[in-house]
PDB file of C-alpha atoms and ligand atoms in Angstrom:
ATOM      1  CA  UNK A   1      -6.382 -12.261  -4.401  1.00  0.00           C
ATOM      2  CA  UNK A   2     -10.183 -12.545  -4.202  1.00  0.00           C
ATOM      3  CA  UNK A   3     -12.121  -9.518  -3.639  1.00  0.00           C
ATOM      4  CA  UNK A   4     -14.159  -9.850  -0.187  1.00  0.00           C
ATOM      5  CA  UNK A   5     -17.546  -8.854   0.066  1.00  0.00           C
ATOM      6  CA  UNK A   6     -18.925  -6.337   2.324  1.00  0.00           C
ATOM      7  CA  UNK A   7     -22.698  -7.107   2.910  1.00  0.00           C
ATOM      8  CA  UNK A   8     -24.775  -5.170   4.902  1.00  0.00           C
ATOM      9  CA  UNK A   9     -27.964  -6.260   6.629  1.00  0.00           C
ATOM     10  CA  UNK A  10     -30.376  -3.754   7.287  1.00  0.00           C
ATOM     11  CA  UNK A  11     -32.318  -5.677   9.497  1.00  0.00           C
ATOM     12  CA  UNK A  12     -35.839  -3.636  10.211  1.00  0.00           C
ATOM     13  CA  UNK A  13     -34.487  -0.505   9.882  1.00  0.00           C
ATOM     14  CA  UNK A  14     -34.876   1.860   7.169  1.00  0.00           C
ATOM     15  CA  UNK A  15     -37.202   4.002   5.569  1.00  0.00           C
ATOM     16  CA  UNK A  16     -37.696   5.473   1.748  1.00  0.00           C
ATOM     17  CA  UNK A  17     -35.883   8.309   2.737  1.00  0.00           C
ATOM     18  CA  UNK A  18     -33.324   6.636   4.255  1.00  0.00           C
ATOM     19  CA  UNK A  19     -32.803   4.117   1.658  1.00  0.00           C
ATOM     20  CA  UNK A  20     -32.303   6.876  -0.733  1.00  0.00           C
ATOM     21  CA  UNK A  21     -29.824   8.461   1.806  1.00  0.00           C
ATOM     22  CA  UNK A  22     -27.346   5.735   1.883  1.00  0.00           C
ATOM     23  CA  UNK A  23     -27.467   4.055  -1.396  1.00  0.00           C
ATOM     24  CA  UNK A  24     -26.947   7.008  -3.144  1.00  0.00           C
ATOM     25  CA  UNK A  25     -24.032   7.926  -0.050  1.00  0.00           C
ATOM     26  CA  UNK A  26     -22.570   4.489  -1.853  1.00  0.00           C
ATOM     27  CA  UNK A  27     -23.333   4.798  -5.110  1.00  0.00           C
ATOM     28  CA  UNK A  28     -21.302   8.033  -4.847  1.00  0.00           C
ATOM     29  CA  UNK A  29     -18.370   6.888  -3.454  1.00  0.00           C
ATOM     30  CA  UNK A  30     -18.168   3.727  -5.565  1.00  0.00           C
ATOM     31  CA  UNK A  31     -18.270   5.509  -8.424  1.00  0.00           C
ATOM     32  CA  UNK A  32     -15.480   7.818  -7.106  1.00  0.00           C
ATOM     33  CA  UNK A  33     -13.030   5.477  -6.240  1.00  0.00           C
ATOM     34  CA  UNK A  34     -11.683   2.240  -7.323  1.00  0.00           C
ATOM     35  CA  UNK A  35     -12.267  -0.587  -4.715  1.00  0.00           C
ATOM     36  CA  UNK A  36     -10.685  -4.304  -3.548  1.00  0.00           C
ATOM     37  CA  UNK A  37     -13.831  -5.129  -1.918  1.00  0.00           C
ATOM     38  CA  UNK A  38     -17.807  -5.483  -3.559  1.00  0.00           C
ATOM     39  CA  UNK A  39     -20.394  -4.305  -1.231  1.00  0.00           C
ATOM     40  CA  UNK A  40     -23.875  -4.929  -1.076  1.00  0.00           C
ATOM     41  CA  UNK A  41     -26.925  -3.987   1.271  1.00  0.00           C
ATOM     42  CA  UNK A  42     -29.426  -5.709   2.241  1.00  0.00           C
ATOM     43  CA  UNK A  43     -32.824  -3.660   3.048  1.00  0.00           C
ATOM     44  CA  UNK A  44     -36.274  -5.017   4.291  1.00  0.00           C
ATOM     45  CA  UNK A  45     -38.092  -6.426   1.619  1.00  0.00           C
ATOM     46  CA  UNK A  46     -40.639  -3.138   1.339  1.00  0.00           C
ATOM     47  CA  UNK A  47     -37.567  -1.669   0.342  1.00  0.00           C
ATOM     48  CA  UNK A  48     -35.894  -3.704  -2.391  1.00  0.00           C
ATOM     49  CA  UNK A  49     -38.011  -2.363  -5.132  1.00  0.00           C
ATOM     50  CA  UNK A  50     -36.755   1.105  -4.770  1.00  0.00           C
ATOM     51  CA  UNK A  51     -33.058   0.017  -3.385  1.00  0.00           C
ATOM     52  CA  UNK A  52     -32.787  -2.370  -6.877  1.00  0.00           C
ATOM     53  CA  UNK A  53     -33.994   0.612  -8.827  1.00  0.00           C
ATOM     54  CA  UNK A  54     -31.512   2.732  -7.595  1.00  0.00           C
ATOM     55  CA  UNK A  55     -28.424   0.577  -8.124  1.00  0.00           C
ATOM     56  CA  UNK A  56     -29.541  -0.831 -11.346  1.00  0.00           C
ATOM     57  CA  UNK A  57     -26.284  -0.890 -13.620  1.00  0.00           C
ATOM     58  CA  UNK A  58     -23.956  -0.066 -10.571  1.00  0.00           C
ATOM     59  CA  UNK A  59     -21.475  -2.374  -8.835  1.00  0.00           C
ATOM     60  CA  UNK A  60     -23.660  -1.986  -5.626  1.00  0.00           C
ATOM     61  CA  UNK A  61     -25.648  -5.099  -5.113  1.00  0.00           C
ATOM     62  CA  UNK A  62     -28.764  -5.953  -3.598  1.00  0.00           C
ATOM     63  CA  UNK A  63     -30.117  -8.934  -1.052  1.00  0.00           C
ATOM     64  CA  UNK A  64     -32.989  -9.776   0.083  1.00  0.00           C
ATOM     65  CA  UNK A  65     -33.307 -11.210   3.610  1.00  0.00           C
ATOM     66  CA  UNK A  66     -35.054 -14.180   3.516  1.00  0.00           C
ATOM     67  CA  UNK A  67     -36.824 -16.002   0.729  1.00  0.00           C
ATOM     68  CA  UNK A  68     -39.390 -18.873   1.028  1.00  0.00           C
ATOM     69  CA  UNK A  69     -38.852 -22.430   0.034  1.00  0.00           C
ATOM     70  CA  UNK A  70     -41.917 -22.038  -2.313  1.00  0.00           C
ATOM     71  CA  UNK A  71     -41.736 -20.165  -5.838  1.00  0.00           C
ATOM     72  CA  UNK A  72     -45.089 -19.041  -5.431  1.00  0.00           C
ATOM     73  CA  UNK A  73     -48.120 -20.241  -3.462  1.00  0.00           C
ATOM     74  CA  UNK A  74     -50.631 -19.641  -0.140  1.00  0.00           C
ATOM     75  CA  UNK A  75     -47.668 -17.774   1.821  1.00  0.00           C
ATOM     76  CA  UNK A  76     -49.162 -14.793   3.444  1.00  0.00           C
ATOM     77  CA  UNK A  77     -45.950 -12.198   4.062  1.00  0.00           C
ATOM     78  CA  UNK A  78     -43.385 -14.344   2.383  1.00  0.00           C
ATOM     79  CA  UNK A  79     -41.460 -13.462  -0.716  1.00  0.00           C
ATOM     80  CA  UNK A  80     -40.246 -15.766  -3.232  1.00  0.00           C
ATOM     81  CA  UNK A  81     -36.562 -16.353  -4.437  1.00  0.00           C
ATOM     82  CA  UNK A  82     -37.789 -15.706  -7.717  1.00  0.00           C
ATOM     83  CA  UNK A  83     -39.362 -12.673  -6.673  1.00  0.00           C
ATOM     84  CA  UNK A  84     -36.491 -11.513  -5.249  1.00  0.00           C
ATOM     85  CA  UNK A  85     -34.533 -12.182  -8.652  1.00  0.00           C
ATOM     86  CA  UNK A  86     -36.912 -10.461 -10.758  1.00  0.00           C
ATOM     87  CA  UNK A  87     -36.734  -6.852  -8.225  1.00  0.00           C
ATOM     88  CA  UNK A  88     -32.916  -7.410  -9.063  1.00  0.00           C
ATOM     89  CA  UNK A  89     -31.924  -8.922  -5.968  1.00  0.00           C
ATOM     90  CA  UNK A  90     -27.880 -10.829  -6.727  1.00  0.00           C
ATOM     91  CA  UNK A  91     -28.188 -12.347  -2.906  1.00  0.00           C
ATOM     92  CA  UNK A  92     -30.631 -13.440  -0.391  1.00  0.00           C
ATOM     93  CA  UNK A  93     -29.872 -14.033   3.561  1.00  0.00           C
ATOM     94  CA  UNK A  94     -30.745 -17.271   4.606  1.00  0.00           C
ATOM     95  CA  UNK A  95     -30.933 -18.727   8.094  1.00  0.00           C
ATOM     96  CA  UNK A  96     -29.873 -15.353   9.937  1.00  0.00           C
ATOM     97  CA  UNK A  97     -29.634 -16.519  13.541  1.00  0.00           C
ATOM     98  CA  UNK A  98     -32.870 -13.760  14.311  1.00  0.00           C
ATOM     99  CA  UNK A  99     -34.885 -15.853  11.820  1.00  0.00           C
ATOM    100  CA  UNK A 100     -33.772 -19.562  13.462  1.00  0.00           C
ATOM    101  CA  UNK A 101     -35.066 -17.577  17.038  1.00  0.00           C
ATOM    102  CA  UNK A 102     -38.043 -15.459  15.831  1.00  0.00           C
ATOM    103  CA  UNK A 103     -38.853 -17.405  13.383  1.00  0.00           C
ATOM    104  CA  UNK A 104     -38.026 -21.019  14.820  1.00  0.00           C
ATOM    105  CA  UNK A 105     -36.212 -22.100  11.073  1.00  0.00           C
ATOM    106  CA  UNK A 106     -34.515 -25.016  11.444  1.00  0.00           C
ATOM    107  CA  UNK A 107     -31.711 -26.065   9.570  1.00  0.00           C
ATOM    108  CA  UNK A 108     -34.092 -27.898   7.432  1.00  0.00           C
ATOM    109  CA  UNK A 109     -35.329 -24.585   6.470  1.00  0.00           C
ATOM    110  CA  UNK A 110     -32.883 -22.990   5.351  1.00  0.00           C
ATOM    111  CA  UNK A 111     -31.146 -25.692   3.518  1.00  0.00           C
ATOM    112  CA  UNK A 112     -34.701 -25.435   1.506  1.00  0.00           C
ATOM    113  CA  UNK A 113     -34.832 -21.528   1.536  1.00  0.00           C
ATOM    114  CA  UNK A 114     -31.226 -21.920   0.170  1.00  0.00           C
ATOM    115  CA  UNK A 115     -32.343 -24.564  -2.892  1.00  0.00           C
ATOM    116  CA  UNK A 116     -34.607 -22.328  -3.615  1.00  0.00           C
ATOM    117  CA  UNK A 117     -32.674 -19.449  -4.328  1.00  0.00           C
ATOM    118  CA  UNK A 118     -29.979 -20.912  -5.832  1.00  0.00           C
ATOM    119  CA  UNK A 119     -32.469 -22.175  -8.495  1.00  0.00           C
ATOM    120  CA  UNK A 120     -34.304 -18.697  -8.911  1.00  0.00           C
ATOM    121  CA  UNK A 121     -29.825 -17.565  -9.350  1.00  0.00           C
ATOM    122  CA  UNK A 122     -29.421 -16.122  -6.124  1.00  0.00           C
ATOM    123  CA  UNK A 123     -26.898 -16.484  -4.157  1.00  0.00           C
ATOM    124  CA  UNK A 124     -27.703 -17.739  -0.497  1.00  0.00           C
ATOM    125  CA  UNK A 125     -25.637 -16.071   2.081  1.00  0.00           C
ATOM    126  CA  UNK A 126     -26.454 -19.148   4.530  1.00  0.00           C
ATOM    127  CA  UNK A 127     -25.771 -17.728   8.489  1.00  0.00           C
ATOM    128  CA  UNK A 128     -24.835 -20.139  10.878  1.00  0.00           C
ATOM    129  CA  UNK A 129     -22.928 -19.442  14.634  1.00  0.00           C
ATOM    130  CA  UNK A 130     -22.935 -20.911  17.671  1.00  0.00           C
ATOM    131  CA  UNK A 131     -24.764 -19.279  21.025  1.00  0.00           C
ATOM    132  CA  UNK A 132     -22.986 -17.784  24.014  1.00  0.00           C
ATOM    133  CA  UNK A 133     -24.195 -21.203  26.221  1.00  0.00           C
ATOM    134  CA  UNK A 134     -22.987 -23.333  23.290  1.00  0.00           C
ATOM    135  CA  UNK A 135     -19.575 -21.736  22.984  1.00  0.00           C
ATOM    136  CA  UNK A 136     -18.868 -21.896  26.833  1.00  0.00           C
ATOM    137  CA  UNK A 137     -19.609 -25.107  26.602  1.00  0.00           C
ATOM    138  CA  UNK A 138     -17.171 -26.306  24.136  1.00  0.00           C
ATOM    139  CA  UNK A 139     -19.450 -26.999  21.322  1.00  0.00           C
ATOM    140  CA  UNK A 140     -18.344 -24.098  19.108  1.00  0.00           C
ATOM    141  CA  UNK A 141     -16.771 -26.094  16.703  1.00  0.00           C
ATOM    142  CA  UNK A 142     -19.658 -29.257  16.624  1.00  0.00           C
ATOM    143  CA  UNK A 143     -22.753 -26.577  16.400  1.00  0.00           C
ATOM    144  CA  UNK A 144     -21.444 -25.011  13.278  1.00  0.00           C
ATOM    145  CA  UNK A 145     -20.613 -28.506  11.371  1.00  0.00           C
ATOM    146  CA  UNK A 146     -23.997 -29.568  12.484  1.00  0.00           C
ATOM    147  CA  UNK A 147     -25.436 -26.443  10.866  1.00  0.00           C
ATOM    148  CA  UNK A 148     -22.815 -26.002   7.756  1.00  0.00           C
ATOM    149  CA  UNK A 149     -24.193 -30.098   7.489  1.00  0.00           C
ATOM    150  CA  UNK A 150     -27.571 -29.563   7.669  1.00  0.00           C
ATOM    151  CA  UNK A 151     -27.904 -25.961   5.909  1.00  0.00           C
ATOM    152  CA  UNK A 152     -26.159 -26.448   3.210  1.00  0.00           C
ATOM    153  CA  UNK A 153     -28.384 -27.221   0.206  1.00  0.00           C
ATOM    154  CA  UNK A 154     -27.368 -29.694  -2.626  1.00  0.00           C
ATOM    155  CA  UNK A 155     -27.526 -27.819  -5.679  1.00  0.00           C
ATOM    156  CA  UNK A 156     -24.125 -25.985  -3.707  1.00  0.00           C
ATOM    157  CA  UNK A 157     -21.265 -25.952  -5.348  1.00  0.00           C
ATOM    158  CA  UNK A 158     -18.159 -23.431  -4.087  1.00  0.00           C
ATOM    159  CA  UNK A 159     -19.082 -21.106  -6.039  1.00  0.00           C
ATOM    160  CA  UNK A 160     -22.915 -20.456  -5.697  1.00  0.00           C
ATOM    161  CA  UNK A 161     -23.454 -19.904  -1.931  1.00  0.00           C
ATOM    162  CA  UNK A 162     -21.580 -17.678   0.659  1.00  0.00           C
ATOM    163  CA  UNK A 163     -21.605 -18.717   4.093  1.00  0.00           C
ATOM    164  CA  UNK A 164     -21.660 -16.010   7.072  1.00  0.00           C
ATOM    165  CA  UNK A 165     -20.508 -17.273  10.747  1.00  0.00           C
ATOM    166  CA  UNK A 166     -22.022 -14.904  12.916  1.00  0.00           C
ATOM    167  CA  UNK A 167     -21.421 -16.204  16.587  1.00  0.00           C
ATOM    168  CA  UNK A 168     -24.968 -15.590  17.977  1.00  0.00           C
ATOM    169  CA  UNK A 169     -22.917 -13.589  21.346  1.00  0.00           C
ATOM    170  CA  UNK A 170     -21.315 -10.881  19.330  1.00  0.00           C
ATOM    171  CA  UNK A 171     -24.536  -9.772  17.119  1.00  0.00           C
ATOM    172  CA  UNK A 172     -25.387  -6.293  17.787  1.00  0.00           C
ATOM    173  CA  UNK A 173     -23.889  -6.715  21.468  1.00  0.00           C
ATOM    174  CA  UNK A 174     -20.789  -4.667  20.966  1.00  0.00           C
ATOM    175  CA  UNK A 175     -19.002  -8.203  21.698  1.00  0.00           C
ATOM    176  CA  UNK A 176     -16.826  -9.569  19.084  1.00  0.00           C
ATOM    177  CA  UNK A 177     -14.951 -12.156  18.534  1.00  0.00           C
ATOM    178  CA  UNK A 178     -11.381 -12.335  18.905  1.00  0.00           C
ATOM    179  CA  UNK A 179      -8.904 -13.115  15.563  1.00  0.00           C
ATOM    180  CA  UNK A 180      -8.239 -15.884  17.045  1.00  0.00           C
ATOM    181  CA  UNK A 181     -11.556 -17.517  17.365  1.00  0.00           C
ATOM    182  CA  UNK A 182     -12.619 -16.237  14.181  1.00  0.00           C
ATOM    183  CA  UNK A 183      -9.414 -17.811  12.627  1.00  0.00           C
ATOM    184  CA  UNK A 184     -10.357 -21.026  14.647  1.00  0.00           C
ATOM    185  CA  UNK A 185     -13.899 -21.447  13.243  1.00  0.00           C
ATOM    186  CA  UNK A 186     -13.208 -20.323   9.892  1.00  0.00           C
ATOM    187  CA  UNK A 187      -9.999 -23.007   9.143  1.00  0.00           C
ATOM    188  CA  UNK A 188     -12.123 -25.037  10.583  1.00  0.00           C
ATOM    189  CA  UNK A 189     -15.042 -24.549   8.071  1.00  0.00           C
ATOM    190  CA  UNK A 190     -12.811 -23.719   5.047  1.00  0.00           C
ATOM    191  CA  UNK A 191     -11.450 -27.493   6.037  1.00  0.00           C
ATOM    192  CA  UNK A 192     -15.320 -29.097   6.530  1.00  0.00           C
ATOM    193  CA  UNK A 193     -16.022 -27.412   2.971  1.00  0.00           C
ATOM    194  CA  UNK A 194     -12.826 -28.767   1.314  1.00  0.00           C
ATOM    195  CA  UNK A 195     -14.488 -32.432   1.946  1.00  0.00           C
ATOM    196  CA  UNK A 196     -18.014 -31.731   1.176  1.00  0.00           C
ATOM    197  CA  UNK A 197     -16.835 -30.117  -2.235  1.00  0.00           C
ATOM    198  CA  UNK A 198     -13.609 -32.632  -2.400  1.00  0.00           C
ATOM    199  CA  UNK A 199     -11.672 -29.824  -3.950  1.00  0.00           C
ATOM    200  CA  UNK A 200     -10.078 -26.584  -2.559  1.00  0.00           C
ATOM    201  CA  UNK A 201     -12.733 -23.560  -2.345  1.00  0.00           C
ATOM    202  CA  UNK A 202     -10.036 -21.167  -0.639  1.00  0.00           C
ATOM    203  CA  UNK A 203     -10.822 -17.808  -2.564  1.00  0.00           C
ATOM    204  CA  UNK A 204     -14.644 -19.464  -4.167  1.00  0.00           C
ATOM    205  CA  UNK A 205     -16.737 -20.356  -1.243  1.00  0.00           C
ATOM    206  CA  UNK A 206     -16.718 -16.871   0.731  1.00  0.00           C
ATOM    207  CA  UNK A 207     -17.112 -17.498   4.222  1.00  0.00           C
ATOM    208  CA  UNK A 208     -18.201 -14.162   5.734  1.00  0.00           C
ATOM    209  CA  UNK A 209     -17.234 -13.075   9.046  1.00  0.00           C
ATOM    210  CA  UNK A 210     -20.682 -11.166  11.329  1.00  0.00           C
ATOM    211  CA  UNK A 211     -21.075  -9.970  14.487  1.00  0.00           C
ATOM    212  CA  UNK A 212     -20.177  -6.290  15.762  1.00  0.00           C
ATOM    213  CA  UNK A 213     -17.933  -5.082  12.961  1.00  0.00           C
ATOM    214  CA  UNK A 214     -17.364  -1.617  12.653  1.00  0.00           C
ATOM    215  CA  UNK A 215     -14.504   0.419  11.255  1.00  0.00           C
ATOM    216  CA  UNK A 216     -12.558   0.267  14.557  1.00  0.00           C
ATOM    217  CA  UNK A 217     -11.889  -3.384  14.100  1.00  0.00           C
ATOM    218  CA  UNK A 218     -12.360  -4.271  10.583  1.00  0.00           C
ATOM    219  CA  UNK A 219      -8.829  -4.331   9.222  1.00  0.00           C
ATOM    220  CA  UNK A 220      -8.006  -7.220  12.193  1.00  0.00           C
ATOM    221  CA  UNK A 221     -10.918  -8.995  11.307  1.00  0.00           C
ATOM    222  CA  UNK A 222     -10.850  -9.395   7.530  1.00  0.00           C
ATOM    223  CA  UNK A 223      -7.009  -9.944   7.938  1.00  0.00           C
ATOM    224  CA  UNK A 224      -7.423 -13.015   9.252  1.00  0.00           C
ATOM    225  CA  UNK A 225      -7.243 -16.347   7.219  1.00  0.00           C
ATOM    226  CA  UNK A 226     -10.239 -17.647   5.468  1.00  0.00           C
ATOM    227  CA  UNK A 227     -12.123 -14.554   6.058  1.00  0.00           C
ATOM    228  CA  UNK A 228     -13.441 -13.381   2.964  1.00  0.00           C
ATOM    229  CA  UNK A 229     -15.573 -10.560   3.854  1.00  0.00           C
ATOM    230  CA  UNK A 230     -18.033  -9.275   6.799  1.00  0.00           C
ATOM    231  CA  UNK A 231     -21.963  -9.109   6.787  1.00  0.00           C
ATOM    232  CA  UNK A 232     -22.405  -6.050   8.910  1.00  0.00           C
ATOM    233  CA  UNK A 233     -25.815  -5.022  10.852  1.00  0.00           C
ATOM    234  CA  UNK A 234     -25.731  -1.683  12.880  1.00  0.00           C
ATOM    235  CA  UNK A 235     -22.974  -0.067  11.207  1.00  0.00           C
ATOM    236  CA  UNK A 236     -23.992  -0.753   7.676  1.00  0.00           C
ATOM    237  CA  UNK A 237     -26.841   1.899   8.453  1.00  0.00           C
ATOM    238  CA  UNK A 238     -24.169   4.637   8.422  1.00  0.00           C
ATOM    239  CA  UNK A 239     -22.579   4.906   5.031  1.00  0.00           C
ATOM    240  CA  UNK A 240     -19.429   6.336   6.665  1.00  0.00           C
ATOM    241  CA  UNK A 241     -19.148   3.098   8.930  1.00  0.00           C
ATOM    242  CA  UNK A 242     -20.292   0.605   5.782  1.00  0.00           C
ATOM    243  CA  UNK A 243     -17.784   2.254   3.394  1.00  0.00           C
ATOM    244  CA  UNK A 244     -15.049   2.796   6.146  1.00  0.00           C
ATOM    245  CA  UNK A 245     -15.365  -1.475   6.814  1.00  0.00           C
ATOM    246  CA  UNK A 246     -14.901  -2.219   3.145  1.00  0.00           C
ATOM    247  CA  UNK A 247     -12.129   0.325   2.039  1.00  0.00           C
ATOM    248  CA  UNK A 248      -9.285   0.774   4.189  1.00  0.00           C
TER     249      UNK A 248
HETATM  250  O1  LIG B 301     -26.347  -9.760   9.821  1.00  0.00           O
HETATM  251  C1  LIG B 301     -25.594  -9.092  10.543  1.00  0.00           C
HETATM  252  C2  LIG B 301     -25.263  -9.514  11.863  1.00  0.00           C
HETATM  253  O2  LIG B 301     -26.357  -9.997  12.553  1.00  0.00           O
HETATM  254  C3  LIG B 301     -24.365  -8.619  12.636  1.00  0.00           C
HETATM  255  O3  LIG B 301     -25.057  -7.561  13.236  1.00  0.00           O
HETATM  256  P1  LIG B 301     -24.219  -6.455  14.037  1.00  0.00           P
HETATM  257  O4  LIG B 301     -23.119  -6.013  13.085  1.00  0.00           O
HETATM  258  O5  LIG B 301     -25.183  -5.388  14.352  1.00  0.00           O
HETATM  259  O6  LIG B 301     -23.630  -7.157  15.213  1.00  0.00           O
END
């Protein structure tokens, strides 16, 4: 079976002594104990320089959050893919549902943010979900082909990009999303990918599952079909939680 992959997206949170604090809480436990998941964190980009440094040579690996379409250029406050790849980075984020708001990225964005890291050899986690007004209207299921569609770059193949479906309601709102929905949207993407690639990705393309996982209801959710792993926000910034999500 293929190991799932516990990502953890630090958001804006964090600090040097923080950093420190969990990675080496990880670090520590990963070297103590055999594991059927990877893991890897995600910090703010001030942070990746010492967070790389730290887990150099370790099975702990290291995203960025976003990357810019550009590999270099007039882009005051962005980082490049290949930036990203030379800190050590294995991953970047791309189209995180607080980037498409705060940030107003299209889907056209982040199919180029995702190009772009895939040819600096990252590996986009792309993010796409629906919104609470979009689900309770019924158009769960056409919002995230639109945006699987649209965000998917075309240097993808099923093995260089992870997808994450975080349902927009259940980020950081305690909310989550029942199996049964989450089984419902991922079939249904694990299906949409099966055409685009015209072969069977079940156990390549990782389709992540986000949006209030914690240890409480992590077993249920990574038991159900087609989820291959979790990108977790507010409780991958307790290494008890993180660890507790990934090993059970
Ligand atoms: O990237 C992570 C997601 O936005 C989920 O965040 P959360 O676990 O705090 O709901």
């Amino acid at each position: 079976m293929a190991r799932k992959l516990i990502a953890g997206n630090w958001k804006m949170n964090g600090s040097l002594a923080f950093a420190s604090e969990l990675v080496g809480g990880l670090l520590s436990r990963l070297e103590q104990n055999s594991t059927a998941a990877d893991f890897a964190v995600c910090p703010p980009a001030a942070l990746l320089g010492q967070v790389t440094g730290l887990t150099k040579g370790t099975a702990l690996a290291v995203g960025g959050q976003d990357c810019h379409a550009n590999t270099s250029g007039a882009h005051t406050g962005d980082t490049s893919a290949e930036l990203l790849k030379d800190l050590g980075c294995q991953y970047v984020l791309t189209g995180h549902s607080e980037r498409r708001t705060d940030h107003g990225e299209s889907s056209a964005d982040v199919k180029a943010k995702s190009s772009a890291a895939i040819k600096a050899g990252l590996i986009p986690i792309i993010c796409i979900g629906e919104t609470e007004g979009q689900r309770v209207s019924g158009d769960t299921l056409k919002v995230v082909e639109q945006q699987v569609r649209e965000s998917l770059p075309d240097e993808a193949t099923s093995v260089n990009v992870v997808l994450a479906y975080e349902p927009v309601w259940a980020i950081g709102t305690g909310k989550t999303a029942t199996p049964d929905d989450v089984a419902e949207v991922h079939n249904f993407i694990r299906g949409l990918l099966d055409r685009h690639f015209d072969e069977a990705t079940d156990g390549k393309l990782k389709i992540l599952y986000g949006g209030s996982v914690k240890p409480s209801n992590a077993a249920e959710l990574l038991g159900v079909s087609n989820v291959d792993g979790a990108l977790v926000g507010g409780a991958s910034l307790k290494v008890e939680d993180f660890w507790a999500i990934g090993v059970r």
